[in-house]
XYZ file of C-alpha atoms in Angstrom:
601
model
C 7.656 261.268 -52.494
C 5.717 258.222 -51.814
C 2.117 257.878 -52.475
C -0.663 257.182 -49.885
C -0.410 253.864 -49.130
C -4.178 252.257 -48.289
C -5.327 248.458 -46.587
C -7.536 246.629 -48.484
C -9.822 244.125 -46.102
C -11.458 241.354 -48.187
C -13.531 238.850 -45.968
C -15.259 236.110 -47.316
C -18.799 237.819 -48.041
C -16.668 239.802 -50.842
C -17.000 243.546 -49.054
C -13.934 245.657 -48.617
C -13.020 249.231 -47.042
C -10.466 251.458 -47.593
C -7.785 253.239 -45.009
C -5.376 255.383 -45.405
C -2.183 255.344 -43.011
C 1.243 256.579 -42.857
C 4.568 254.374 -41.396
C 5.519 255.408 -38.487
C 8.948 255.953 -38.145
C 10.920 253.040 -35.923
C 11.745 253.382 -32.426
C 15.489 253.149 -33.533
C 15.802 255.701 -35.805
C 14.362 258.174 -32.881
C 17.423 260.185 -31.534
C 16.996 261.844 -28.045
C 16.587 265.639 -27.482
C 19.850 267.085 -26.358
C 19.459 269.489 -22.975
C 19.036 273.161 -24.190
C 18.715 272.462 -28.035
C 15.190 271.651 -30.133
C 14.151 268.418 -30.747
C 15.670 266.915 -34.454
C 13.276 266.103 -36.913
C 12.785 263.364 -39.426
C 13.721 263.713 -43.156
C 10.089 265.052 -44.121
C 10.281 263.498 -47.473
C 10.002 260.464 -45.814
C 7.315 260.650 -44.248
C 4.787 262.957 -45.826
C 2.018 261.488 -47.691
C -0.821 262.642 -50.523
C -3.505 264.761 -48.683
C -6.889 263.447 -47.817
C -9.824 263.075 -50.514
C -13.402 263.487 -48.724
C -15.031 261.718 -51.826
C -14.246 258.396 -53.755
C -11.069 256.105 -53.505
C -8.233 257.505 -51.067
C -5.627 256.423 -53.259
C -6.891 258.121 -56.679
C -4.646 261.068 -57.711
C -7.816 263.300 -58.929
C -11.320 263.190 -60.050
C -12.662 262.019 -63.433
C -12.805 264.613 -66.332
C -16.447 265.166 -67.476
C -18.025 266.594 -70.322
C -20.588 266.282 -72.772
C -19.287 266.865 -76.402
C -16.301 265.420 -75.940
C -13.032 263.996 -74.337
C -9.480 263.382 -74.721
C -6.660 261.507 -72.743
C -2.968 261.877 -73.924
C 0.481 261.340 -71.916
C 0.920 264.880 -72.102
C -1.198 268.116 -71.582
C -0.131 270.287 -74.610
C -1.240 267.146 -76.496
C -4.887 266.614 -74.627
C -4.848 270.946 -75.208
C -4.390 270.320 -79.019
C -6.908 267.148 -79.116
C -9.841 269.261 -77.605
C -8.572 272.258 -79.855
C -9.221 270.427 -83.243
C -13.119 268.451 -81.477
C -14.035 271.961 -81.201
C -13.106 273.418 -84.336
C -15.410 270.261 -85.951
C -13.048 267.958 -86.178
C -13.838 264.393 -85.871
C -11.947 262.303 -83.130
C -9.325 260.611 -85.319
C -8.545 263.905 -86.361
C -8.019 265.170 -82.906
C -6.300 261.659 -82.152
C -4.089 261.942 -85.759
C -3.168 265.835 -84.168
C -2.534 265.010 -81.044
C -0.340 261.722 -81.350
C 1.843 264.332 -83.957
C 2.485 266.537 -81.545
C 3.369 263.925 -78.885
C 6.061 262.931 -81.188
C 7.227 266.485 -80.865
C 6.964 266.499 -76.783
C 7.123 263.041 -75.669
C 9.835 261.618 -78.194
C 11.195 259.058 -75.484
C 8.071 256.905 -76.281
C 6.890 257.946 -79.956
C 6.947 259.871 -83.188
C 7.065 259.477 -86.672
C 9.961 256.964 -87.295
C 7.731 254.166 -85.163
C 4.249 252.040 -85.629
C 0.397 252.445 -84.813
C -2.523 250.514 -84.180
C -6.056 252.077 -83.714
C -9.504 250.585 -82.257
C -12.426 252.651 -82.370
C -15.951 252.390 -82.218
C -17.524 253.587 -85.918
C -20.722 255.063 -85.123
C -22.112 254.814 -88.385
C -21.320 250.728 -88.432
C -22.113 250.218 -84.944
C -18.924 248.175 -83.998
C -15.854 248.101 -83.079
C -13.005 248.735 -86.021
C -9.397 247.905 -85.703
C -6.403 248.951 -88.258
C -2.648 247.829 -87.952
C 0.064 250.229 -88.864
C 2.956 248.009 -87.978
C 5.997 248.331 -90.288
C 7.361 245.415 -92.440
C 11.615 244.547 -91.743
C 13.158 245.466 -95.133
C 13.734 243.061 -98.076
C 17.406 243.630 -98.440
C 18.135 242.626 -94.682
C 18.418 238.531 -94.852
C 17.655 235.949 -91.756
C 21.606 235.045 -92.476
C 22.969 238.919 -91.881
C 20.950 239.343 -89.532
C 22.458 236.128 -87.214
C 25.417 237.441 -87.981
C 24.787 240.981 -86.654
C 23.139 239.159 -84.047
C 24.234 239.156 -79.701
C 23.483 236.016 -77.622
C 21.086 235.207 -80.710
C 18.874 237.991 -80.326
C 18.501 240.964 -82.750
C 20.239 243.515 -81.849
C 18.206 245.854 -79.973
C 19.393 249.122 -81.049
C 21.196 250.516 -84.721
C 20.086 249.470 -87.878
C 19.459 245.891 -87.557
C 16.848 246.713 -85.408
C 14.980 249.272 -87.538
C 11.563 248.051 -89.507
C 9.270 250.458 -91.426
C 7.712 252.835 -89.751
C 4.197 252.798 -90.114
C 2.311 255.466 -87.779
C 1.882 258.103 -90.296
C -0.115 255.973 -93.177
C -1.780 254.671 -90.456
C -2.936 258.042 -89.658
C -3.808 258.618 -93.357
C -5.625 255.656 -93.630
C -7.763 256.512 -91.067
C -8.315 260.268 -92.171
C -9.376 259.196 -95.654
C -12.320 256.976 -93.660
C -12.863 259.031 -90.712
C -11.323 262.701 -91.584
C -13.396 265.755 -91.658
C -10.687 268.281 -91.567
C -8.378 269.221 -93.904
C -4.849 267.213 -93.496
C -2.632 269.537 -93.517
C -4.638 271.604 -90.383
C -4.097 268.035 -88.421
C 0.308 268.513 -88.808
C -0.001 272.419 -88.394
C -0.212 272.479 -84.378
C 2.669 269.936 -83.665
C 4.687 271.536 -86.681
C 4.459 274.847 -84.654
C 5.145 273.587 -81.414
C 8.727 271.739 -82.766
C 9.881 275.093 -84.692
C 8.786 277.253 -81.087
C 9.784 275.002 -78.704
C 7.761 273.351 -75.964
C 9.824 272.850 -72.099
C 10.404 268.884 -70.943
C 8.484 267.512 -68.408
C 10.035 265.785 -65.730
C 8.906 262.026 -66.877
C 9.741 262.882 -70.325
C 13.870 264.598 -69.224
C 14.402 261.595 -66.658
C 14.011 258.790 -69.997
C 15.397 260.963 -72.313
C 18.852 261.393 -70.544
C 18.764 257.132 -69.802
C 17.682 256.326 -72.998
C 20.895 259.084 -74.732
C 23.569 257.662 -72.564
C 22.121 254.011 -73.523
C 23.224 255.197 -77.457
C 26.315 257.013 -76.754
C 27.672 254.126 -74.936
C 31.006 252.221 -76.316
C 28.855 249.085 -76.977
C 25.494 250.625 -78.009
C 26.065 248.971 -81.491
C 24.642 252.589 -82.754
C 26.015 253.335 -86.261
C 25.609 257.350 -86.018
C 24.384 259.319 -82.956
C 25.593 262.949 -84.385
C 21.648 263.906 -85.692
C 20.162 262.981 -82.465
C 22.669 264.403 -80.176
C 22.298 267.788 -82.573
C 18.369 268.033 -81.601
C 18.136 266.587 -78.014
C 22.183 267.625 -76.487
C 22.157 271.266 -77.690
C 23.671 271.977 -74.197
C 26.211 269.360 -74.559
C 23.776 266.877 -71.952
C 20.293 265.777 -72.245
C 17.633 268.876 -71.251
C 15.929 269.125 -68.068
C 12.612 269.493 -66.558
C 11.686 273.372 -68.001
C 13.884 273.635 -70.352
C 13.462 274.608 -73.879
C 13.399 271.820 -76.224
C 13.473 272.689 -79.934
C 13.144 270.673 -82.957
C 13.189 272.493 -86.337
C 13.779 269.795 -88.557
C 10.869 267.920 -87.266
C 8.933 271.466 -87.669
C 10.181 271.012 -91.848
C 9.396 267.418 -91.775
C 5.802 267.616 -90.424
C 5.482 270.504 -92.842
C 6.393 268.250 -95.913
C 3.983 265.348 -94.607
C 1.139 268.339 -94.232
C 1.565 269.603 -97.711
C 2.148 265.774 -99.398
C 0.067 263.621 -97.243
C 1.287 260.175 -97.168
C 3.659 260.206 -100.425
C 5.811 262.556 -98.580
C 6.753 259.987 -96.212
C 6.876 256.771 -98.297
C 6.986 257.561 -101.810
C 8.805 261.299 -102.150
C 11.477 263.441 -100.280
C 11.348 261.740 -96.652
C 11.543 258.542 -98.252
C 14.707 259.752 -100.217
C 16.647 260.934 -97.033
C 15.552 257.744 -95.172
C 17.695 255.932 -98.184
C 20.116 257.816 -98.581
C 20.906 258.054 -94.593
C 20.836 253.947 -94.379
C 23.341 253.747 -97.170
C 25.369 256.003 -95.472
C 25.569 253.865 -92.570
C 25.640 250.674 -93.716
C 21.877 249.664 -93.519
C 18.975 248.114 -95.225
C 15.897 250.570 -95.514
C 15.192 251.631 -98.825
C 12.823 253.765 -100.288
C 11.099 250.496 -101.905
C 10.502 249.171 -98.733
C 8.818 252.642 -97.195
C 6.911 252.883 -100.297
C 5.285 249.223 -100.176
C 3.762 250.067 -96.534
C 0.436 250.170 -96.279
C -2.114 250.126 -92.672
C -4.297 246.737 -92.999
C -8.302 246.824 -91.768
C -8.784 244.253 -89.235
C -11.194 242.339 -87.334
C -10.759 242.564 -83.535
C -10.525 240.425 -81.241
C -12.814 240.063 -78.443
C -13.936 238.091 -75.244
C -16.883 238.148 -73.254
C -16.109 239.114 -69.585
C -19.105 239.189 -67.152
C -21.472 241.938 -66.248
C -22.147 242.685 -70.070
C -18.944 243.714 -70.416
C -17.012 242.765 -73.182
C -13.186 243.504 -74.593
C -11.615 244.171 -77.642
C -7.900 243.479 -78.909
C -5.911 244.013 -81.577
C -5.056 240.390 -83.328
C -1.603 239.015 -83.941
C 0.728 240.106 -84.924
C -0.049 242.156 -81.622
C -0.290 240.880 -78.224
C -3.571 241.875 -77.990
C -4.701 238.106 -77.325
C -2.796 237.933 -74.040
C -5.206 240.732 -72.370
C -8.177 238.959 -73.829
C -6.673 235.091 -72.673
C -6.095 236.688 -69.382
C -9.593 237.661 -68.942
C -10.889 234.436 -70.192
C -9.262 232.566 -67.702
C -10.265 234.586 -64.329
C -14.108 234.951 -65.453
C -13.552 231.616 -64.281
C -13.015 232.938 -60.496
C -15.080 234.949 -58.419
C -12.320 237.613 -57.903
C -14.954 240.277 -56.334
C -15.200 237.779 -53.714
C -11.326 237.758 -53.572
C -11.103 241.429 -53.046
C -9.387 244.205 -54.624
C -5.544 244.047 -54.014
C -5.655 240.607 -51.670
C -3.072 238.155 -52.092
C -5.477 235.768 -53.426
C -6.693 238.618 -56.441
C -2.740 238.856 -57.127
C -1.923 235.699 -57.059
C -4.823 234.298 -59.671
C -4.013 237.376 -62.198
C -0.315 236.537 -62.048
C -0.945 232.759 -62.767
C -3.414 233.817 -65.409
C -0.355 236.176 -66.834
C 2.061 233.403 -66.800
C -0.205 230.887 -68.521
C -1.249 233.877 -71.429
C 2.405 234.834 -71.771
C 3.461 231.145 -72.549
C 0.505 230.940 -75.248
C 2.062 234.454 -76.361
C 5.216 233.258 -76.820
C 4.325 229.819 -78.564
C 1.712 231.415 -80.880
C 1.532 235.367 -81.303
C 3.785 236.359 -85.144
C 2.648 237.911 -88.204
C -0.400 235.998 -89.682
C 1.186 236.163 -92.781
C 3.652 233.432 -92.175
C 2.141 231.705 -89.044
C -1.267 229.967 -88.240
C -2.390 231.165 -85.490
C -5.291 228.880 -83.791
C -6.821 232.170 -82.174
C -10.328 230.701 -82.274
C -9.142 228.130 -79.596
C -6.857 230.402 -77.788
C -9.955 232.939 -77.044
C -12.561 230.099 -76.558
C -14.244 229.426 -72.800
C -13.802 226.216 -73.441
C -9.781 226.866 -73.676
C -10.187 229.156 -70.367
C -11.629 226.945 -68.366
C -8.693 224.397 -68.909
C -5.933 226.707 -68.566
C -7.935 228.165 -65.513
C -7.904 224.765 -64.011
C -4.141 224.610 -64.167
C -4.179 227.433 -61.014
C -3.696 226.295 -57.622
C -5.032 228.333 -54.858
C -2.592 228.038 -52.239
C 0.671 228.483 -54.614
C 1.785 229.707 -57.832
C 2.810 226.833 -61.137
C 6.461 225.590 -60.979
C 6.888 226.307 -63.708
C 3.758 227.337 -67.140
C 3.641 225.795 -69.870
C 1.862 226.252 -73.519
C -1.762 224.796 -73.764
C -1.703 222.469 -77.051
C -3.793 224.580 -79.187
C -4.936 222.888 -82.431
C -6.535 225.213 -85.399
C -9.748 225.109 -85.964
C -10.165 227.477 -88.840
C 9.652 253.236 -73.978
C 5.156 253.928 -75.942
C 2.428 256.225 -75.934
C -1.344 255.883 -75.459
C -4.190 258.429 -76.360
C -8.130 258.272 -76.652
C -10.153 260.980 -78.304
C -14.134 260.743 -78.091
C -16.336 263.110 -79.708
C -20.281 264.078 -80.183
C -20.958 261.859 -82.761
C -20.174 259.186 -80.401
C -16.746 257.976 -82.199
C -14.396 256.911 -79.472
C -10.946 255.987 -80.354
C -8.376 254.062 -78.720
C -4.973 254.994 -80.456
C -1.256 253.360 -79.033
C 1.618 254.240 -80.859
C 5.499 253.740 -79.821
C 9.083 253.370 -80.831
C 9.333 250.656 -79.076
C 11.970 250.885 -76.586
C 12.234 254.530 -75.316
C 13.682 256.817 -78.472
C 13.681 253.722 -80.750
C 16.870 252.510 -82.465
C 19.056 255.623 -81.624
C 19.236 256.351 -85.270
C 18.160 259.638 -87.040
C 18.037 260.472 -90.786
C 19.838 263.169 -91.711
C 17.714 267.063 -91.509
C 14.585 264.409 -90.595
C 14.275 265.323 -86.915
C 12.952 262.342 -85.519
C 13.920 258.768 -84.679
C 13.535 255.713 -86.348
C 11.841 252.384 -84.130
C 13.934 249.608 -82.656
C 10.353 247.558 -83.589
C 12.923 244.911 -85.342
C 14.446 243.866 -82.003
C 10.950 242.147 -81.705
C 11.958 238.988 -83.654
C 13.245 236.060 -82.836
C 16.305 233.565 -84.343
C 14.935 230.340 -83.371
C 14.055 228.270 -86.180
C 10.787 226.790 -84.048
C 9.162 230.181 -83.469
C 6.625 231.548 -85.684
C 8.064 234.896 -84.977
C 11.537 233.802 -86.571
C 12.794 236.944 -88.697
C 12.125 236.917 -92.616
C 12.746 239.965 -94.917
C 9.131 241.905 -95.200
C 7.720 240.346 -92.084
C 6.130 242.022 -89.472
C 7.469 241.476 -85.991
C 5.540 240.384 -83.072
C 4.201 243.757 -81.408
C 3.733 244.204 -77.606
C 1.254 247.844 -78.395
C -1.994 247.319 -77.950
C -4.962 249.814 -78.065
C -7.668 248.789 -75.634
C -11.534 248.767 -76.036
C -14.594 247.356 -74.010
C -18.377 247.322 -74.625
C -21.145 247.013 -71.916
C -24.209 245.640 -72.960
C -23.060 245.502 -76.634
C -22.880 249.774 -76.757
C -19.363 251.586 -76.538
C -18.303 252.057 -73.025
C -14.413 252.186 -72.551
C -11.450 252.796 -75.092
C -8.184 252.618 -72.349
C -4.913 251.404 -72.845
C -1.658 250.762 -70.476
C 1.713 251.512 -72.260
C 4.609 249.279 -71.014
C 5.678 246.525 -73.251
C 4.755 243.472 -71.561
C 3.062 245.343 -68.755
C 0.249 246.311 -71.336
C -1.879 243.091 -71.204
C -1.128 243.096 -67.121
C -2.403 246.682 -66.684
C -4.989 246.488 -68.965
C -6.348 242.928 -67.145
C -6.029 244.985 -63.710
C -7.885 248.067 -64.836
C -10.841 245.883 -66.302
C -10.640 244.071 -62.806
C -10.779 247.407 -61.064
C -13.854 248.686 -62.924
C -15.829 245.608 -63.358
C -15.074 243.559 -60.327
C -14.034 246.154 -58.138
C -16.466 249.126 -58.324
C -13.324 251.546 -59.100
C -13.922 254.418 -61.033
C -12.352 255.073 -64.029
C -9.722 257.299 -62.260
C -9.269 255.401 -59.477
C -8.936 251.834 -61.211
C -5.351 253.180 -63.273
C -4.215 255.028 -60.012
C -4.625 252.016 -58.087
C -1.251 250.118 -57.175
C -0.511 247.645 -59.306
C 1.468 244.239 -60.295
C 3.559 242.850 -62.887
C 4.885 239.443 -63.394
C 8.551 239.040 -64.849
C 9.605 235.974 -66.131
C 7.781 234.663 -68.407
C 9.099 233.268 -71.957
C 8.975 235.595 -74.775
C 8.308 235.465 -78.731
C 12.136 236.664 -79.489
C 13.037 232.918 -78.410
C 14.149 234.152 -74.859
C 13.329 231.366 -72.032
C 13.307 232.046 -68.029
C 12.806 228.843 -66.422
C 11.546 229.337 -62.892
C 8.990 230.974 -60.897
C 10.165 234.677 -62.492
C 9.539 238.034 -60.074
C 6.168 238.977 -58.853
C 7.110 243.263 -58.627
C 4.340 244.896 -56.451
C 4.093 249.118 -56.648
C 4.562 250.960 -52.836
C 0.858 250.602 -52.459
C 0.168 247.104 -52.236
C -0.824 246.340 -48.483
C 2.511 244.907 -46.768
C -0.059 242.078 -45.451
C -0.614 241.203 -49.186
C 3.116 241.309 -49.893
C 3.484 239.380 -46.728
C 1.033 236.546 -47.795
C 1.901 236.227 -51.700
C 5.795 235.248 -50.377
C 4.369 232.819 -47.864
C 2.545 231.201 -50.940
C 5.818 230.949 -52.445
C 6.327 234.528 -54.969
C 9.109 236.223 -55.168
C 8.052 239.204 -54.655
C 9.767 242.184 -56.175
C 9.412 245.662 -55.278
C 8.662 248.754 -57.104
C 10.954 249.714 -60.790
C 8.660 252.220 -62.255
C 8.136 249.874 -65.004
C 3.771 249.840 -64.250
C 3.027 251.057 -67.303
C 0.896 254.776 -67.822
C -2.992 254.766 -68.351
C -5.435 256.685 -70.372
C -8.698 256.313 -70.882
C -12.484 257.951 -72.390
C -15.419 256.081 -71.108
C -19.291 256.858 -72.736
C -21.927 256.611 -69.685
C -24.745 257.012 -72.608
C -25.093 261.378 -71.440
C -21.442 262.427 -71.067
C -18.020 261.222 -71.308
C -15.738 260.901 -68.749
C -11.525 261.036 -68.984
C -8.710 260.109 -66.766
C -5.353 260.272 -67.495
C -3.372 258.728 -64.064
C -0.288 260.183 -61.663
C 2.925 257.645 -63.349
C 2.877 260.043 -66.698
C 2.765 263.625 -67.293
C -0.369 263.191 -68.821
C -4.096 265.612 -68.777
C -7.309 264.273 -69.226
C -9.467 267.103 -70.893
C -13.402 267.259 -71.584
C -15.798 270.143 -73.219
């Protein structure tokens, strides 16, 4: 069923209204009445729309969740139920964040779990700032640049089997930050997910739809998928994928998240898990050892961060995470008045899509793991930088083609927030990367292992070139804005490349637009395709600008005229969650394109 569609009216003084309106069927697909017989009707699935909202933006899918002790955002409800669950038994919210993104790895394992990275902002109350951790995985040390070239299709990684699998590093990035931020016991933080796997939990209709995509993708002929027997013994007990309210059930995930309870971290990287995990890849001809599971370890880092207008400003994860391509996006359009271009005009599209494509080549030339690359992020995040690569847009039509600025040094996922009444807000993204990961499953382990690996690129110019026990560039990136230097919004938009688009847009919507925090992720959105990537991929050309069903056809209309291509809708516009602190309550939204619940007490 298609969403209320809305106009968006942006005259030069900056104002803008809202209407809602439904197409009216053409003239030719009317069919006359015949004599003596009722008039036919038109498909009504066609034609209905959303229902009317007396209050706020027409196109939002619900109100904002408020309360005053705490909130909690999550793709899924039984997850935002357990989140609020552990706040009010005292927990602190990383341990409702650490509980809740478990037992998302139970319900929503098309975009996360166990066998796949983290990264974390949050606001420490006790520090007064904003605190970042990385809990990407390293690729193992046994798995040369040579093999790997030689595993390798139209010299890219291979995106799924073992090739593509790197250490998984979500769960001592949860322990990492429940020995700093904990105050209930570990174990109690694995209990609720653990139960859920061994009773069951029924698939949501987001959830089924990728899951039976994402198993035909590994049981094809060409999948390149050494063993698909575990995973097809957990998620094909019917002989096909489930679907919406059925009964999934997971038991050996129920054992493993047991074992990782009782053992904490060692469980996974240094004991029994560990074990299997070697024992599995030898089976199958891979790489991962228990060596490389034991040498992971979550690194503290300094975030990122731009100044926006309005007081606001936003936080990103650094490299090896493209968390610099939200925050170079927003450096460049501070340099436009885009309230004065309106919310969803052709000219607001167009100047966010040319600030994407200028980001994204910056991305590509730049973003790898520090560890082997110099990154000039100073320069990249400067105004001064902004201004120049803001002076590269043209009003009346988009770049031929983007290019790189010449930036010298100078010195498938899920999202989830979790804020609680101490005034810790947490911004937590975590992911397989593509969908269910690499299609590979340890033996008795219950959950799959990331395709993170696929990340790399082959080409001996790129800083993101693969090397044994280097970290891949990352596209998930956790999301965090202050206003008027106090905590204000943790948010994030999962997607791959979508995130630092959706993210830019729901920043736009808030601060620029007056949206509220609902509103501003249901809004229709953008994305740019096209652009060239850190695996060494290159699109020359314009790429695709894809517009959702609710961009004004008038906008649509215009952006081609300026030269676009314009693409339509793919369902590929990301998902949104997001806490915000007004200084007296929290609010919570989780939007309509996930089967998520936004939940405050």
């Amino acid at each position: 069923m298609k969403r209320r569609q809305f106009l968006l009216a942006a005259p030069a003084t900056g104002a803008f209204t809202f209407s809602s309106y439904a197409t009216p069927r053409a003239a030719s697909d009317a069919t006359p009445a015949q004599a003596g017989s009722p008039p036919s009707e038109p498909p009504l699935s066609s034609t209905i729309y959303s229902g009317d909202r007396l209050a706020g933006s027409p196109f939002a899918s619900r109100s904002v969740v408020w309360g005053m002790s705490g909130a909690a955002a999550t793709s899924h409800p039984r997850a935002s139920l357990v989140a609020i669950d552990i706040l009010r038994a005292g927990g602190s919210a990383i341990d409702a964040a650490i509980a809740a993104n478990a037992t998302l790895g139970v319900v929503e394992p098309t975009a996360n779990g166990i066998g796949g990275d983290a990264f974390c902002l949050l606001w420490d109350p006790a520090q007064k700032k904003v605190v970042g951790l990385n809990g990407s995985g390293h690729s193992p040390a046994a798995l040369s640049l040579e093999t790997l070239r030689a595993r390798s299709k139209n010299d890219r990684v291979p995106f799924l089997g073992a090739a593509a699998v790197t250490v998984p590093g979500a769960v001592d990035a949860w322990w990492t930050l429940h020995q700093r931020y904990g105050k209930l016991p570990w174990k109690d933080l694995m209990t609720p997910a653990a139960d859920i796997a061994e009773e069951g939990m029924p698939i949501s209709l987001m959830i089924a739809d990728r899951m039976k995509r994402d198993m035909a993708w590994f049981l094809s002929p060409d999948s390149g998928v050494e063993e698909t027997e575990n995973i097809q013994k957990i998620y094909m007990t019917r002989g096909r994928t489930p679907v919406e309210g059925e009964i999934v059930r997971n038991p050996d995930l129920a054992r493993t998240l047991r074992l990782i309870g009782e053992g904490g971290r060692d469980a996974y990287y240094d004991g029994p898990i560990a074990d299997t995990i070697e024992a599995y890849f030898k089976r199958i001809g891979g790489w991962m050892t228990r060596a490389d599971l034991a040498a992971q370890h979550a690194e503290w880092v300094e975030p990122n961060h731009v100044d926006y207008r309005d007081g606001v400003s936003v936080y990103g994860m650094p490299p090896n995470s493209q968390g610099p391509a939200t925050l170079q996006m927003l450096s460049i359009l501070k340099n436009f008045d885009m309230r004065d271009a309106g919310l969803m005009s052709a000219r607001s599209i167009h100047l966010q899509a040319e600030a994407k494509r200028l980001a994204f080549e910056d991305r590509a030339r730049y973003i790898a793991d520090p560890d082997f690359a110099d990154i000039p992020i100073e320069t990249l995040l400067s105004d001064e930088y902004g201004q120049k690569r803001a002076e590269l847009i043209r009003p009346d039509r988009p770049m031929e083609r983007a290019f790189p600025g010449d930036a010298p040094h100078k010195g498938g996922t899920t999202y989830l927030t979790v804020s609680d009444a101490d005034g810790m807000m947490v911004s937590l993204i975590q992911s397989n990367y593509a969908g269910m990961g690499s299609g590979l499953m340890a033996d008795g382990l219950g959950f799959g292992l990331q395709n993170r690996g696929a990340g790399f690129s082959l080409q001996e110019d790129s800083p993101n070139i693969y090397a044994p026990r280097k970290r891949p560039f990352h596209t998930i990136i956790p999301g965090f804005a202050l206003k008027d230097g106090a905590p204000w919004l943790a948010f994030g938009v999962m997607g791959g490349g979508m995130q630092p688009q959706g993210q830019t847009q729901i920043i736009l919507n808030m601060v620029d637009y007056d949206l509220d925090l609902q509103a501003a992720g249901d809004c229709p959105r953008w994305r740019h395709d096209g652009s060239s990537q850190p695996t060494g991929v290159y699109t020359p050309g314009l790429g695709t600008l894809k517009l959702e069903t609710g961009v004004p056809e008038t906008t649509k209309a215009l952006l081609a005229k300026m030269g676009w291509t314009v693409g339509g809708t793919d369902g590929g516009f990301g998902g949104y969650q997001a806490t915000m602190n007004t200084g007296e309550s929290y609010g919570a939204a989780s939007e309509m394109r996930k089967d998520g619940l936004a939940l405050g007490y």
